[in-house]
Amino acid sequence: MTADVSPAPAGGTAAPRRRGGRAYPRYVAGKVAGAAVSLLAVLVTSFFLFRLIPGDPVKYMTGGRPVSAEQLAAYREQFGLDLPLWQQFADYCGKALTGDLGTSYQFNTPVLDKITEALPNTLLLTGTAFVLYTALGVFLGTRSAWRHGRLGDRLHTGLALTLYSIPSFWLGLLLIIVLSVGAGPLPGLFPTGGMESGGEEGFGYVVDVAHHLVLPVMTLVAVEYGQTLLVTRSALLDEMGSDYLTTARAKGLRDDLVRRRHAVPNALLPTVTLVFINLGRTVAGVILVETVFSWPGLGGLFYQALSVPDLPLVQGLFFVFAAAVILMNTLADLIYPLLDPRVGR
């Protein structure tokens, strides 16, 4: 916290005027304003971007049946596609600001209802994976940095780089071939896709869903934990040469305590950024993984909407995905000054 010292009046000494109490509110206001501008930009982008997708949603709604020009015109009028583009944009923005993201062409239901319906499935998949790969990445990244150069560090780093560079959909297909279909003497152990087999209730239903959850979660953890490991390792290596760690060791503290109480907390900022970005992505889901495993979440819904194209559903999902990431980034920025008071001055 800094102090603003004003010139002393004649015959007396001025007391320092502390301004730290106003610095954080100004910092918060700036970050919140930046997030609002970003959301507005996303709202504009989501409307115009997806109108570049080839395809006629009206023809999709007819199911390929031969229809007259009058019927096509009636469909366009029903969904407002006959209006000028600027008027469609004005209607879209006005409704979006009130929480109305439009009506899906293919499902003929409000977009917000479809998102609410699929969101728990996505959070179950990506939330489970997020907890596992964050814990694994931070733990292994900390140990690798503290023992850098040794065999364990080289093995962990090499494996993390290899898995992080593998496309998630390719790894998912590979796991399906090996662990679902079976390869050679290995039998198929897990379902090839979906969220449930059906017909189960109570505890049996929980076990069934967990059984379907194994392969997609394994895919996400294998691909994502490496990034957390590498970021944590790099940040901790930057701290390891600091004087305060040498002082802590000189005081007789055990190496484990020096790492946990001094080095790791001061190396958290880059990891906090990554954790919050990944937390925002749990809402977005992982489109390719959900598609490969036929998981009924937001990612699979987005892929399905793109194939039409179902413009209201695509726009709504894109806005929700981007808003989640922006919100988590803003929260990370607001937490920074609590971890390091130098931030936000």
Short mmCIF file of C-alpha atoms in Angstrom, two decimals:
data_model
loop_
_atom_site.label_atom_id
_atom_site.label_comp_id
_atom_site.label_asym_id
_atom_site.label_seq_id
_atom_site.Cartn_x
_atom_site.Cartn_y
_atom_site.Cartn_z
CA MET A 1 0.00 0.00 0.00
CA THR A 2 1.40 3.37 -0.96
CA ALA A 3 1.15 6.69 0.80
CA ASP A 4 0.57 10.09 -0.79
CA VAL A 5 2.50 12.70 1.19
CA SER A 6 1.24 16.29 0.64
CA PRO A 7 3.49 19.32 1.19
CA ALA A 8 3.62 20.34 4.83
CA PRO A 9 1.96 23.64 5.72
CA ALA A 10 4.01 26.32 7.38
CA GLY A 11 4.62 25.70 11.07
CA GLY A 12 3.56 22.06 11.02
CA THR A 13 4.08 18.62 9.58
CA ALA A 14 1.60 17.01 7.26
CA ALA A 15 0.40 13.50 8.03
CA PRO A 16 0.67 11.06 5.16
CA ARG A 17 -2.65 10.56 3.33
CA ARG A 18 -3.16 6.91 2.53
CA ARG A 19 -4.86 6.21 -0.75
CA GLY A 20 -4.78 2.42 -0.82
CA GLY A 21 -8.42 2.28 0.28
CA ARG A 22 -9.52 3.88 -2.99
CA ALA A 23 -7.08 2.03 -5.26
CA TYR A 24 -8.83 -1.34 -5.15
CA PRO A 25 -12.35 0.00 -5.87
CA ARG A 26 -10.97 1.88 -8.88
CA TYR A 27 -9.19 -1.28 -9.99
CA VAL A 28 -12.43 -3.29 -9.67
CA ALA A 29 -14.43 -0.65 -11.55
CA GLY A 30 -11.93 -0.71 -14.42
CA LYS A 31 -12.02 -4.50 -14.70
CA VAL A 32 -15.82 -4.65 -14.56
CA ALA A 33 -16.09 -1.95 -17.24
CA GLY A 34 -13.65 -3.86 -19.43
CA ALA A 35 -15.72 -7.03 -19.00
CA ALA A 36 -18.90 -5.17 -19.99
CA VAL A 37 -17.26 -3.87 -23.16
CA SER A 38 -16.03 -7.38 -23.99
CA LEU A 39 -19.53 -8.80 -23.56
CA LEU A 40 -20.92 -6.13 -25.88
CA ALA A 41 -18.28 -7.03 -28.48
CA VAL A 42 -19.20 -10.71 -28.15
CA LEU A 43 -22.88 -9.87 -28.63
CA VAL A 44 -22.11 -8.05 -31.89
CA THR A 45 -19.67 -10.72 -33.10
CA SER A 46 -22.05 -13.60 -32.38
CA PHE A 47 -24.73 -12.04 -34.59
CA PHE A 48 -22.64 -11.28 -37.68
CA LEU A 49 -20.11 -14.13 -37.52
CA PHE A 50 -22.54 -17.01 -37.91
CA ARG A 51 -24.38 -15.42 -40.78
CA LEU A 52 -21.31 -16.25 -42.85
CA ILE A 53 -22.07 -19.98 -42.46
CA PRO A 54 -23.32 -21.48 -45.72
CA GLY A 55 -26.76 -23.08 -45.65
CA ASP A 56 -30.39 -22.04 -45.49
CA PRO A 57 -32.04 -22.76 -42.12
CA VAL A 58 -35.50 -22.35 -43.68
CA LYS A 59 -34.87 -25.21 -46.11
CA TYR A 60 -33.68 -27.35 -43.19
CA MET A 61 -36.91 -26.70 -41.33
CA THR A 62 -38.88 -28.10 -44.27
CA GLY A 63 -37.13 -31.46 -43.82
CA GLY A 64 -36.14 -31.62 -47.47
CA ARG A 65 -39.76 -31.77 -48.60
CA PRO A 66 -40.72 -29.83 -51.73
CA VAL A 67 -42.46 -26.63 -50.63
CA SER A 68 -43.77 -23.64 -52.47
CA ALA A 69 -42.21 -20.20 -52.49
CA GLU A 70 -45.15 -18.95 -50.41
CA GLN A 71 -44.43 -21.50 -47.68
CA LEU A 72 -40.74 -20.58 -47.60
CA ALA A 73 -41.71 -16.91 -47.34
CA ALA A 74 -44.05 -17.74 -44.46
CA TYR A 75 -41.23 -19.48 -42.60
CA ARG A 76 -38.91 -16.52 -43.14
CA GLU A 77 -41.54 -14.14 -41.86
CA GLN A 78 -42.25 -16.33 -38.83
CA PHE A 79 -38.60 -16.25 -37.71
CA GLY A 80 -37.90 -12.67 -38.80
CA LEU A 81 -35.49 -13.68 -41.57
CA ASP A 82 -37.29 -11.49 -44.09
CA LEU A 83 -36.35 -8.31 -42.19
CA PRO A 84 -33.34 -6.15 -43.15
CA LEU A 85 -30.12 -7.22 -41.44
CA TRP A 86 -29.89 -4.08 -39.33
CA GLN A 87 -33.40 -4.65 -38.00
CA GLN A 88 -32.63 -8.29 -37.20
CA PHE A 89 -29.55 -7.10 -35.31
CA ALA A 90 -31.51 -4.49 -33.36
CA ASP A 91 -34.16 -7.06 -32.39
CA TYR A 92 -31.45 -9.56 -31.38
CA CYS A 93 -29.62 -7.05 -29.15
CA GLY A 94 -32.82 -5.79 -27.56
CA LYS A 95 -34.01 -9.29 -26.67
CA ALA A 96 -30.55 -10.45 -25.53
CA LEU A 97 -30.31 -7.60 -23.04
CA THR A 98 -33.54 -8.87 -21.44
CA GLY A 99 -32.31 -12.48 -21.33
CA ASP A 100 -34.21 -13.64 -24.41
CA LEU A 101 -31.78 -15.41 -26.76
CA GLY A 102 -34.45 -16.27 -29.31
CA THR A 103 -36.16 -19.49 -30.40
CA SER A 104 -34.32 -22.47 -31.85
CA TYR A 105 -35.22 -23.24 -35.46
CA GLN A 106 -34.82 -27.01 -35.21
CA PHE A 107 -36.28 -27.55 -31.72
CA ASN A 108 -38.84 -24.72 -31.81
CA THR A 109 -38.14 -24.00 -28.15
CA PRO A 110 -36.47 -21.01 -26.43
CA VAL A 111 -32.69 -21.13 -26.74
CA LEU A 112 -32.29 -20.46 -23.02
CA ASP A 113 -34.36 -23.57 -22.23
CA LYS A 114 -32.12 -25.77 -24.41
CA ILE A 115 -29.01 -24.31 -22.77
CA THR A 116 -30.44 -24.85 -19.28
CA GLU A 117 -31.32 -28.43 -20.20
CA ALA A 118 -27.83 -29.35 -21.47
CA LEU A 119 -25.75 -27.32 -18.99
CA PRO A 120 -25.79 -29.84 -16.08
CA ASN A 121 -24.46 -32.59 -18.37
CA THR A 122 -21.59 -30.39 -19.50
CA LEU A 123 -20.76 -29.31 -15.95
CA LEU A 124 -20.70 -32.94 -14.83
CA LEU A 125 -18.20 -33.88 -17.53
CA THR A 126 -15.95 -30.85 -17.66
CA GLY A 127 -16.27 -30.08 -13.94
CA THR A 128 -15.08 -33.56 -12.98
CA ALA A 129 -12.21 -33.34 -15.44
CA PHE A 130 -11.34 -29.81 -14.27
CA VAL A 131 -10.94 -30.87 -10.63
CA LEU A 132 -8.80 -33.87 -11.58
CA TYR A 133 -6.45 -32.22 -14.09
CA THR A 134 -6.01 -29.08 -11.98
CA ALA A 135 -5.08 -31.05 -8.85
CA LEU A 136 -2.83 -33.39 -10.83
CA GLY A 137 -1.16 -30.58 -12.77
CA VAL A 138 -0.46 -28.39 -9.73
CA PHE A 139 0.84 -31.33 -7.66
CA LEU A 140 3.12 -32.74 -10.36
CA GLY A 141 4.20 -29.28 -11.54
CA THR A 142 5.26 -28.33 -8.01
CA ARG A 143 7.24 -31.52 -7.48
CA SER A 144 8.84 -31.33 -10.94
CA ALA A 145 10.02 -27.76 -10.37
CA TRP A 146 11.37 -28.51 -6.90
CA ARG A 147 13.31 -31.49 -8.25
CA HIS A 148 14.09 -30.07 -11.67
CA GLY A 149 16.65 -31.85 -13.75
CA ARG A 150 16.06 -35.21 -12.13
CA LEU A 151 14.61 -38.25 -13.87
CA GLY A 152 11.11 -37.71 -12.48
CA ASP A 153 11.05 -34.12 -13.71
CA ARG A 154 12.15 -35.12 -17.20
CA LEU A 155 9.57 -37.91 -17.37
CA HIS A 156 6.69 -35.72 -16.14
CA THR A 157 7.61 -32.83 -18.43
CA GLY A 158 8.06 -35.04 -21.48
CA LEU A 159 4.75 -36.83 -20.92
CA ALA A 160 2.93 -33.53 -20.31
CA LEU A 161 4.29 -32.02 -23.54
CA THR A 162 3.39 -35.14 -25.52
CA LEU A 163 -0.19 -35.39 -24.24
CA TYR A 164 -0.81 -31.64 -24.47
CA SER A 165 0.16 -31.70 -28.15
CA ILE A 166 -2.26 -34.53 -29.01
CA PRO A 167 -5.63 -33.43 -30.46
CA SER A 168 -8.38 -34.30 -27.99
CA PHE A 169 -10.66 -35.85 -30.60
CA TRP A 170 -7.85 -38.15 -31.82
CA LEU A 171 -7.06 -39.31 -28.30
CA GLY A 172 -10.76 -39.85 -27.65
CA LEU A 173 -11.11 -42.01 -30.77
CA LEU A 174 -8.01 -43.97 -29.76
CA LEU A 175 -9.45 -44.66 -26.30
CA ILE A 176 -12.73 -45.79 -27.86
CA ILE A 177 -10.88 -48.25 -30.10
CA VAL A 178 -8.74 -49.66 -27.29
CA LEU A 179 -11.04 -49.53 -24.26
CA SER A 180 -14.55 -49.56 -25.76
CA VAL A 181 -14.38 -51.69 -28.90
CA GLY A 182 -11.41 -53.71 -27.68
CA ALA A 183 -8.05 -54.28 -29.33
CA GLY A 184 -6.44 -57.71 -29.62
CA PRO A 185 -6.76 -59.59 -26.35
CA LEU A 186 -8.17 -56.51 -24.60
CA PRO A 187 -11.96 -56.65 -24.23
CA GLY A 188 -14.19 -53.61 -24.46
CA LEU A 189 -14.52 -52.21 -20.95
CA PHE A 190 -16.43 -48.96 -21.37
CA PRO A 191 -19.38 -47.66 -23.46
CA THR A 192 -18.55 -46.07 -26.79
CA GLY A 193 -20.64 -42.98 -26.12
CA GLY A 194 -23.68 -41.39 -24.59
CA MET A 195 -24.38 -40.55 -20.97
CA GLU A 196 -26.46 -43.54 -19.87
CA SER A 197 -27.59 -46.95 -21.05
CA GLY A 198 -31.18 -46.44 -19.94
CA GLY A 199 -33.39 -48.46 -17.67
CA GLU A 200 -31.36 -47.79 -14.51
CA GLU A 201 -32.65 -46.06 -11.40
CA GLY A 202 -31.26 -44.96 -8.06
CA PHE A 203 -27.69 -46.01 -7.29
CA GLY A 204 -27.61 -48.12 -10.45
CA TYR A 205 -28.19 -44.97 -12.50
CA VAL A 206 -25.28 -43.20 -10.75
CA VAL A 207 -22.98 -46.14 -11.49
CA ASP A 208 -24.14 -46.23 -15.12
CA VAL A 209 -23.45 -42.51 -15.63
CA ALA A 210 -20.04 -42.84 -13.93
CA HIS A 211 -19.26 -45.76 -16.27
CA HIS A 212 -20.05 -43.60 -19.31
CA LEU A 213 -18.06 -40.73 -17.79
CA VAL A 214 -14.72 -42.55 -17.57
CA LEU A 215 -13.44 -42.27 -21.14
CA PRO A 216 -14.38 -38.62 -21.86
CA VAL A 217 -12.98 -37.53 -18.49
CA MET A 218 -9.82 -39.55 -19.12
CA THR A 219 -9.45 -37.81 -22.49
CA LEU A 220 -9.83 -34.33 -21.01
CA VAL A 221 -7.50 -35.00 -18.07
CA ALA A 222 -4.80 -36.48 -20.30
CA VAL A 223 -4.87 -33.50 -22.67
CA GLU A 224 -5.33 -30.67 -20.17
CA TYR A 225 -3.26 -31.57 -17.12
CA GLY A 226 -0.02 -30.99 -19.02
CA GLN A 227 -0.72 -27.27 -19.47
CA THR A 228 -1.31 -26.79 -15.74
CA LEU A 229 1.83 -28.78 -14.92
CA LEU A 230 4.02 -26.75 -17.28
CA VAL A 231 2.69 -23.37 -16.10
CA THR A 232 3.06 -24.29 -12.42
CA ARG A 233 6.53 -25.69 -12.97
CA SER A 234 7.72 -22.61 -14.87
CA ALA A 235 6.32 -20.18 -12.28
CA LEU A 236 7.90 -22.07 -9.39
CA LEU A 237 11.27 -22.29 -11.14
CA ASP A 238 11.27 -18.48 -11.42
CA GLU A 239 10.81 -18.22 -7.64
CA MET A 240 13.37 -20.80 -6.61
CA GLY A 241 16.35 -18.47 -6.89
CA SER A 242 14.79 -15.79 -4.68
CA ASP A 243 16.60 -14.56 -1.57
CA TYR A 244 13.65 -15.16 0.75
CA LEU A 245 13.85 -18.90 0.09
CA THR A 246 17.53 -18.91 1.01
CA THR A 247 16.66 -17.03 4.19
CA ALA A 248 13.93 -19.53 5.04
CA ARG A 249 16.34 -22.42 4.62
CA ALA A 250 18.94 -20.61 6.71
CA LYS A 251 16.39 -20.40 9.53
CA GLY A 252 16.33 -24.19 9.60
CA LEU A 253 12.96 -24.79 7.94
CA ARG A 254 12.52 -28.16 6.30
CA ASP A 255 12.63 -28.21 2.52
CA ASP A 256 9.02 -29.33 2.33
CA LEU A 257 7.88 -26.36 4.46
CA VAL A 258 9.92 -23.93 2.39
CA ARG A 259 8.20 -25.18 -0.74
CA ARG A 260 4.64 -25.25 0.64
CA ARG A 261 4.65 -22.10 2.79
CA HIS A 262 6.92 -19.77 0.85
CA ALA A 263 7.67 -20.79 -2.75
CA VAL A 264 4.31 -22.15 -3.95
CA PRO A 265 2.07 -19.27 -2.69
CA ASN A 266 4.31 -16.71 -4.42
CA ALA A 267 4.24 -18.66 -7.68
CA LEU A 268 0.45 -18.92 -7.83
CA LEU A 269 -0.45 -15.94 -10.03
CA PRO A 270 0.13 -17.58 -13.46
CA THR A 271 -1.54 -20.75 -12.23
CA VAL A 272 -4.54 -18.80 -10.90
CA THR A 273 -4.98 -17.23 -14.34
CA LEU A 274 -4.93 -20.63 -16.02
CA VAL A 275 -7.27 -22.17 -13.44
CA PHE A 276 -9.88 -19.44 -13.92
CA ILE A 277 -9.64 -19.66 -17.71
CA ASN A 278 -10.18 -23.41 -17.49
CA LEU A 279 -13.02 -22.85 -15.05
CA GLY A 280 -14.72 -20.62 -17.61
CA ARG A 281 -14.26 -23.33 -20.19
CA THR A 282 -16.16 -25.83 -18.03
CA VAL A 283 -19.33 -24.00 -19.03
CA ALA A 284 -18.37 -24.05 -22.69
CA GLY A 285 -17.51 -27.70 -22.49
CA VAL A 286 -15.21 -29.25 -25.03
CA ILE A 287 -17.04 -29.44 -28.34
CA LEU A 288 -14.89 -32.11 -29.98
CA VAL A 289 -14.80 -34.42 -26.97
CA GLU A 290 -18.54 -34.18 -26.41
CA THR A 291 -19.10 -34.85 -30.11
CA VAL A 292 -16.76 -37.86 -30.22
CA PHE A 293 -18.38 -39.45 -27.17
CA SER A 294 -21.94 -38.34 -28.07
CA TRP A 295 -22.20 -36.60 -24.71
CA PRO A 296 -25.49 -34.63 -24.48
CA GLY A 297 -23.96 -31.34 -23.33
CA LEU A 298 -23.51 -27.81 -24.62
CA GLY A 299 -20.59 -28.77 -26.85
CA GLY A 300 -22.58 -31.45 -28.66
CA LEU A 301 -25.54 -29.08 -28.90
CA PHE A 302 -23.31 -26.43 -30.48
CA TYR A 303 -22.04 -28.89 -33.08
CA GLN A 304 -25.62 -29.95 -33.85
CA ALA A 305 -26.74 -26.33 -34.20
CA LEU A 306 -23.85 -25.52 -36.56
CA SER A 307 -24.85 -28.27 -38.96
CA VAL A 308 -28.26 -26.67 -39.69
CA PRO A 309 -27.36 -23.75 -39.18
CA ASP A 310 -29.67 -22.97 -36.25
CA LEU A 311 -28.69 -19.30 -35.94
CA PRO A 312 -30.44 -18.41 -32.65
CA LEU A 313 -29.06 -21.50 -30.90
CA VAL A 314 -25.54 -21.01 -32.27
CA GLN A 315 -25.57 -17.32 -31.30
CA GLY A 316 -26.89 -18.06 -27.82
CA LEU A 317 -24.36 -20.81 -27.13
CA PHE A 318 -21.48 -18.70 -28.44
CA PHE A 319 -22.52 -15.82 -26.19
CA VAL A 320 -22.79 -18.08 -23.12
CA PHE A 321 -19.39 -19.67 -23.84
CA ALA A 322 -17.67 -16.30 -24.23
CA ALA A 323 -19.47 -14.76 -21.25
CA ALA A 324 -18.30 -17.60 -18.99
CA VAL A 325 -14.66 -17.09 -20.00
CA ILE A 326 -14.89 -13.30 -19.63
CA LEU A 327 -16.49 -13.66 -16.20
CA MET A 328 -13.81 -16.05 -14.97
CA ASN A 329 -11.01 -13.85 -16.31
CA THR A 330 -12.53 -10.87 -14.52
CA LEU A 331 -12.76 -12.82 -11.26
CA ALA A 332 -9.11 -13.83 -11.63
CA ASP A 333 -8.15 -10.17 -12.08
CA LEU A 334 -10.11 -9.23 -8.96
CA ILE A 335 -8.42 -11.95 -6.90
CA TYR A 336 -4.89 -10.95 -7.97
CA PRO A 337 -4.55 -8.03 -5.50
CA LEU A 338 -5.58 -10.35 -2.66
CA LEU A 339 -2.71 -12.71 -3.53
CA ASP A 340 -0.19 -10.00 -4.36
CA PRO A 341 -0.88 -6.46 -3.02
CA ARG A 342 1.43 -5.00 -5.66
CA VAL A 343 -1.22 -5.76 -8.32
CA GLY A 344 -3.90 -3.12 -8.75
CA ARG A 345 -2.03 -0.21 -7.21
#
